[in-house]
Amino acid sequence: MTEPFVTLVVRLPAAALADDVPVLVITAEAVVIVIPAGQGAVLLDPDVPREHVLLRLTEQEVREEIRTVIEADGTLARLAPEMVGDADIHAACRAVASNTDLSEEHGAARFRAALAAIRVAERRLGCPA
């Protein structure tokens, strides 16, 4: 099984994007190109397929959910939310990402996107509804 896509959030200093040019960010977990908003259209190659992220699980969201779950039902955990550490959350997110099957959701999204693309093309070409 291949490693699941992991969302990486990197805070760049404003000076890094000041020249409005792409920035290459290399971390222990990923290599990312940050494209300034004004440069996106210039760097898109029409021959390269693009991907669209439909679901993103962030560790911060999980941390917030831990607090909500524990406060809503004290019988689910004997810990205070602060006792769940960053490493615990990171390990749990990786486990969930690698063991979750979203194939049905992916198929449904692909179908809905195909229908939407057909409708957009029909409007663009002036086809009657």
PDB file of C-alpha atoms in Angstrom:
ATOM      1  CA  MET A   1       0.000   0.000   0.000  1.00  0.00           C
ATOM      2  CA  THR A   2       1.304   3.454  -0.814  1.00  0.00           C
ATOM      3  CA  GLU A   3       1.730   6.125   1.817  1.00  0.00           C
ATOM      4  CA  PRO A   4      -1.417   8.313   2.084  1.00  0.00           C
ATOM      5  CA  PHE A   5      -1.334  11.970   1.181  1.00  0.00           C
ATOM      6  CA  VAL A   6      -0.509  13.964   4.285  1.00  0.00           C
ATOM      7  CA  THR A   7      -1.374  17.623   4.461  1.00  0.00           C
ATOM      8  CA  LEU A   8       1.564  19.739   5.499  1.00  0.00           C
ATOM      9  CA  VAL A   9       1.082  23.259   6.810  1.00  0.00           C
ATOM     10  CA  VAL A  10       4.159  25.458   6.596  1.00  0.00           C
ATOM     11  CA  ARG A  11       4.201  29.058   7.758  1.00  0.00           C
ATOM     12  CA  LEU A  12       6.485  31.088   5.536  1.00  0.00           C
ATOM     13  CA  PRO A  13       7.796  34.509   6.499  1.00  0.00           C
ATOM     14  CA  ALA A  14       6.262  37.274   4.406  1.00  0.00           C
ATOM     15  CA  ALA A  15       9.696  38.062   2.986  1.00  0.00           C
ATOM     16  CA  ALA A  16       9.823  34.603   1.384  1.00  0.00           C
ATOM     17  CA  LEU A  17       6.898  35.528  -0.875  1.00  0.00           C
ATOM     18  CA  ALA A  18       7.734  39.224  -1.278  1.00  0.00           C
ATOM     19  CA  ASP A  19       9.151  38.864  -4.804  1.00  0.00           C
ATOM     20  CA  ASP A  20       5.964  37.127  -6.049  1.00  0.00           C
ATOM     21  CA  VAL A  21       7.943  34.114  -7.313  1.00  0.00           C
ATOM     22  CA  PRO A  22       7.454  30.420  -6.487  1.00  0.00           C
ATOM     23  CA  VAL A  23       9.240  29.172  -3.365  1.00  0.00           C
ATOM     24  CA  LEU A  24      10.537  25.629  -2.898  1.00  0.00           C
ATOM     25  CA  VAL A  25       9.947  24.374   0.664  1.00  0.00           C
ATOM     26  CA  ILE A  26      11.755  21.226   1.778  1.00  0.00           C
ATOM     27  CA  THR A  27      10.910  19.611   5.114  1.00  0.00           C
ATOM     28  CA  ALA A  28      11.511  16.203   6.633  1.00  0.00           C
ATOM     29  CA  GLU A  29       8.101  15.034   5.388  1.00  0.00           C
ATOM     30  CA  ALA A  30       7.603  16.731   2.029  1.00  0.00           C
ATOM     31  CA  VAL A  31       8.883  18.878  -0.794  1.00  0.00           C
ATOM     32  CA  VAL A  32       6.394  21.574  -1.769  1.00  0.00           C
ATOM     33  CA  ILE A  33       6.346  24.415  -4.272  1.00  0.00           C
ATOM     34  CA  VAL A  34       4.454  27.435  -2.951  1.00  0.00           C
ATOM     35  CA  ILE A  35       2.991  29.386  -5.851  1.00  0.00           C
ATOM     36  CA  PRO A  36       1.964  33.005  -5.225  1.00  0.00           C
ATOM     37  CA  ALA A  37      -1.643  33.673  -6.230  1.00  0.00           C
ATOM     38  CA  GLY A  38      -0.680  35.863  -9.179  1.00  0.00           C
ATOM     39  CA  GLN A  39       1.614  33.218 -10.655  1.00  0.00           C
ATOM     40  CA  GLY A  40      -0.738  30.234 -10.649  1.00  0.00           C
ATOM     41  CA  ALA A  41      -1.982  30.626 -14.214  1.00  0.00           C
ATOM     42  CA  VAL A  42       1.518  31.166 -15.560  1.00  0.00           C
ATOM     43  CA  LEU A  43       2.885  27.952 -14.072  1.00  0.00           C
ATOM     44  CA  LEU A  44       0.004  25.646 -15.051  1.00  0.00           C
ATOM     45  CA  ASP A  45       0.945  23.254 -17.836  1.00  0.00           C
ATOM     46  CA  PRO A  46      -2.199  22.191 -19.730  1.00  0.00           C
ATOM     47  CA  ASP A  47      -0.604  18.819 -20.527  1.00  0.00           C
ATOM     48  CA  VAL A  48      -0.110  17.946 -16.857  1.00  0.00           C
ATOM     49  CA  PRO A  49      -3.199  16.543 -15.107  1.00  0.00           C
ATOM     50  CA  ARG A  50      -4.241  18.526 -12.045  1.00  0.00           C
ATOM     51  CA  GLU A  51      -5.544  17.090  -8.793  1.00  0.00           C
ATOM     52  CA  HIS A  52      -8.149  18.587  -6.464  1.00  0.00           C
ATOM     53  CA  VAL A  53      -8.126  17.823  -2.744  1.00  0.00           C
ATOM     54  CA  LEU A  54     -11.606  16.930  -1.514  1.00  0.00           C
ATOM     55  CA  LEU A  55     -10.805  16.092   2.073  1.00  0.00           C
ATOM     56  CA  ARG A  56      -8.107  17.385   4.360  1.00  0.00           C
ATOM     57  CA  LEU A  57      -7.639  16.143   7.904  1.00  0.00           C
ATOM     58  CA  THR A  58      -5.562  18.514   9.995  1.00  0.00           C
ATOM     59  CA  GLU A  59      -4.062  17.712  13.350  1.00  0.00           C
ATOM     60  CA  GLN A  60      -5.391  21.011  14.728  1.00  0.00           C
ATOM     61  CA  GLU A  61      -8.936  19.963  13.813  1.00  0.00           C
ATOM     62  CA  VAL A  62      -8.390  16.638  15.578  1.00  0.00           C
ATOM     63  CA  ARG A  63      -7.097  18.442  18.676  1.00  0.00           C
ATOM     64  CA  GLU A  64     -10.256  20.592  18.715  1.00  0.00           C
ATOM     65  CA  GLU A  65     -12.417  17.486  18.247  1.00  0.00           C
ATOM     66  CA  ILE A  66     -10.695  15.774  21.190  1.00  0.00           C
ATOM     67  CA  ARG A  67     -11.738  18.638  23.456  1.00  0.00           C
ATOM     68  CA  THR A  68     -15.298  18.539  22.088  1.00  0.00           C
ATOM     69  CA  VAL A  69     -15.598  14.761  22.503  1.00  0.00           C
ATOM     70  CA  ILE A  70     -14.226  14.698  26.048  1.00  0.00           C
ATOM     71  CA  GLU A  71     -16.368  17.643  27.147  1.00  0.00           C
ATOM     72  CA  ALA A  72     -19.503  16.143  25.567  1.00  0.00           C
ATOM     73  CA  ASP A  73     -19.157  12.684  27.105  1.00  0.00           C
ATOM     74  CA  GLY A  74     -16.814  12.174  30.026  1.00  0.00           C
ATOM     75  CA  THR A  75     -17.296   8.391  29.836  1.00  0.00           C
ATOM     76  CA  LEU A  76     -15.379   8.185  26.552  1.00  0.00           C
ATOM     77  CA  ALA A  77     -12.032   9.095  28.100  1.00  0.00           C
ATOM     78  CA  ARG A  78     -10.403   9.339  31.490  1.00  0.00           C
ATOM     79  CA  LEU A  79      -7.977  11.979  30.249  1.00  0.00           C
ATOM     80  CA  ALA A  80      -8.106  15.728  30.111  1.00  0.00           C
ATOM     81  CA  PRO A  81      -7.818  17.047  26.536  1.00  0.00           C
ATOM     82  CA  GLU A  82      -4.397  18.531  27.341  1.00  0.00           C
ATOM     83  CA  MET A  83      -3.070  15.051  28.149  1.00  0.00           C
ATOM     84  CA  VAL A  84      -3.372  13.977  24.496  1.00  0.00           C
ATOM     85  CA  GLY A  85      -0.066  14.999  22.964  1.00  0.00           C
ATOM     86  CA  ASP A  86       0.965  16.112  19.495  1.00  0.00           C
ATOM     87  CA  ALA A  87       2.681  12.769  18.841  1.00  0.00           C
ATOM     88  CA  ASP A  88      -0.537  10.923  19.810  1.00  0.00           C
ATOM     89  CA  ILE A  89      -2.564  13.017  17.390  1.00  0.00           C
ATOM     90  CA  HIS A  90       0.001  12.670  14.613  1.00  0.00           C
ATOM     91  CA  ALA A  91       0.116   8.875  14.966  1.00  0.00           C
ATOM     92  CA  ALA A  92      -3.678   8.655  15.038  1.00  0.00           C
ATOM     93  CA  CYS A  93      -4.080  10.835  11.932  1.00  0.00           C
ATOM     94  CA  ARG A  94      -1.579   8.723  10.016  1.00  0.00           C
ATOM     95  CA  ALA A  95      -3.335   5.520  11.087  1.00  0.00           C
ATOM     96  CA  VAL A  96      -6.761   6.828  10.095  1.00  0.00           C
ATOM     97  CA  ALA A  97      -5.470   8.140   6.754  1.00  0.00           C
ATOM     98  CA  SER A  98      -3.847   4.835   5.870  1.00  0.00           C
ATOM     99  CA  ASN A  99      -6.789   2.666   6.993  1.00  0.00           C
ATOM    100  CA  THR A 100      -9.743   4.632   5.619  1.00  0.00           C
ATOM    101  CA  ASP A 101     -11.327   3.530   2.345  1.00  0.00           C
ATOM    102  CA  LEU A 102     -12.953   6.469   0.572  1.00  0.00           C
ATOM    103  CA  SER A 103     -13.444   4.678  -2.763  1.00  0.00           C
ATOM    104  CA  GLU A 104     -17.245   5.097  -2.722  1.00  0.00           C
ATOM    105  CA  GLU A 105     -16.947   8.792  -1.926  1.00  0.00           C
ATOM    106  CA  HIS A 106     -14.273   9.151  -4.615  1.00  0.00           C
ATOM    107  CA  GLY A 107     -16.497   7.495  -7.220  1.00  0.00           C
ATOM    108  CA  ALA A 108     -19.443   9.706  -6.267  1.00  0.00           C
ATOM    109  CA  ALA A 109     -17.297  12.851  -6.436  1.00  0.00           C
ATOM    110  CA  ARG A 110     -15.881  11.802  -9.814  1.00  0.00           C
ATOM    111  CA  PHE A 111     -19.432  11.245 -11.140  1.00  0.00           C
ATOM    112  CA  ARG A 112     -20.703  14.599  -9.802  1.00  0.00           C
ATOM    113  CA  ALA A 113     -17.672  16.393 -11.266  1.00  0.00           C
ATOM    114  CA  ALA A 114     -18.286  14.744 -14.655  1.00  0.00           C
ATOM    115  CA  LEU A 115     -21.927  15.883 -14.641  1.00  0.00           C
ATOM    116  CA  ALA A 116     -20.930  19.388 -13.573  1.00  0.00           C
ATOM    117  CA  ALA A 117     -18.291  19.582 -16.335  1.00  0.00           C
ATOM    118  CA  ILE A 118     -20.880  18.520 -18.905  1.00  0.00           C
ATOM    119  CA  ARG A 119     -23.254  21.245 -17.653  1.00  0.00           C
ATOM    120  CA  VAL A 120     -20.492  23.885 -17.760  1.00  0.00           C
ATOM    121  CA  ALA A 121     -19.597  22.887 -21.332  1.00  0.00           C
ATOM    122  CA  GLU A 122     -23.274  22.972 -22.344  1.00  0.00           C
ATOM    123  CA  ARG A 123     -23.653  26.507 -20.969  1.00  0.00           C
ATOM    124  CA  ARG A 124     -20.409  27.603 -22.606  1.00  0.00           C
ATOM    125  CA  LEU A 125     -21.527  26.213 -25.984  1.00  0.00           C
ATOM    126  CA  GLY A 126     -25.079  27.568 -25.605  1.00  0.00           C
ATOM    127  CA  CYS A 127     -26.771  24.162 -25.728  1.00  0.00           C
ATOM    128  CA  PRO A 128     -30.451  24.226 -24.744  1.00  0.00           C
ATOM    129  CA  ALA A 129     -31.278  22.847 -21.317  1.00  0.00           C
TER     130      ALA A 129
END
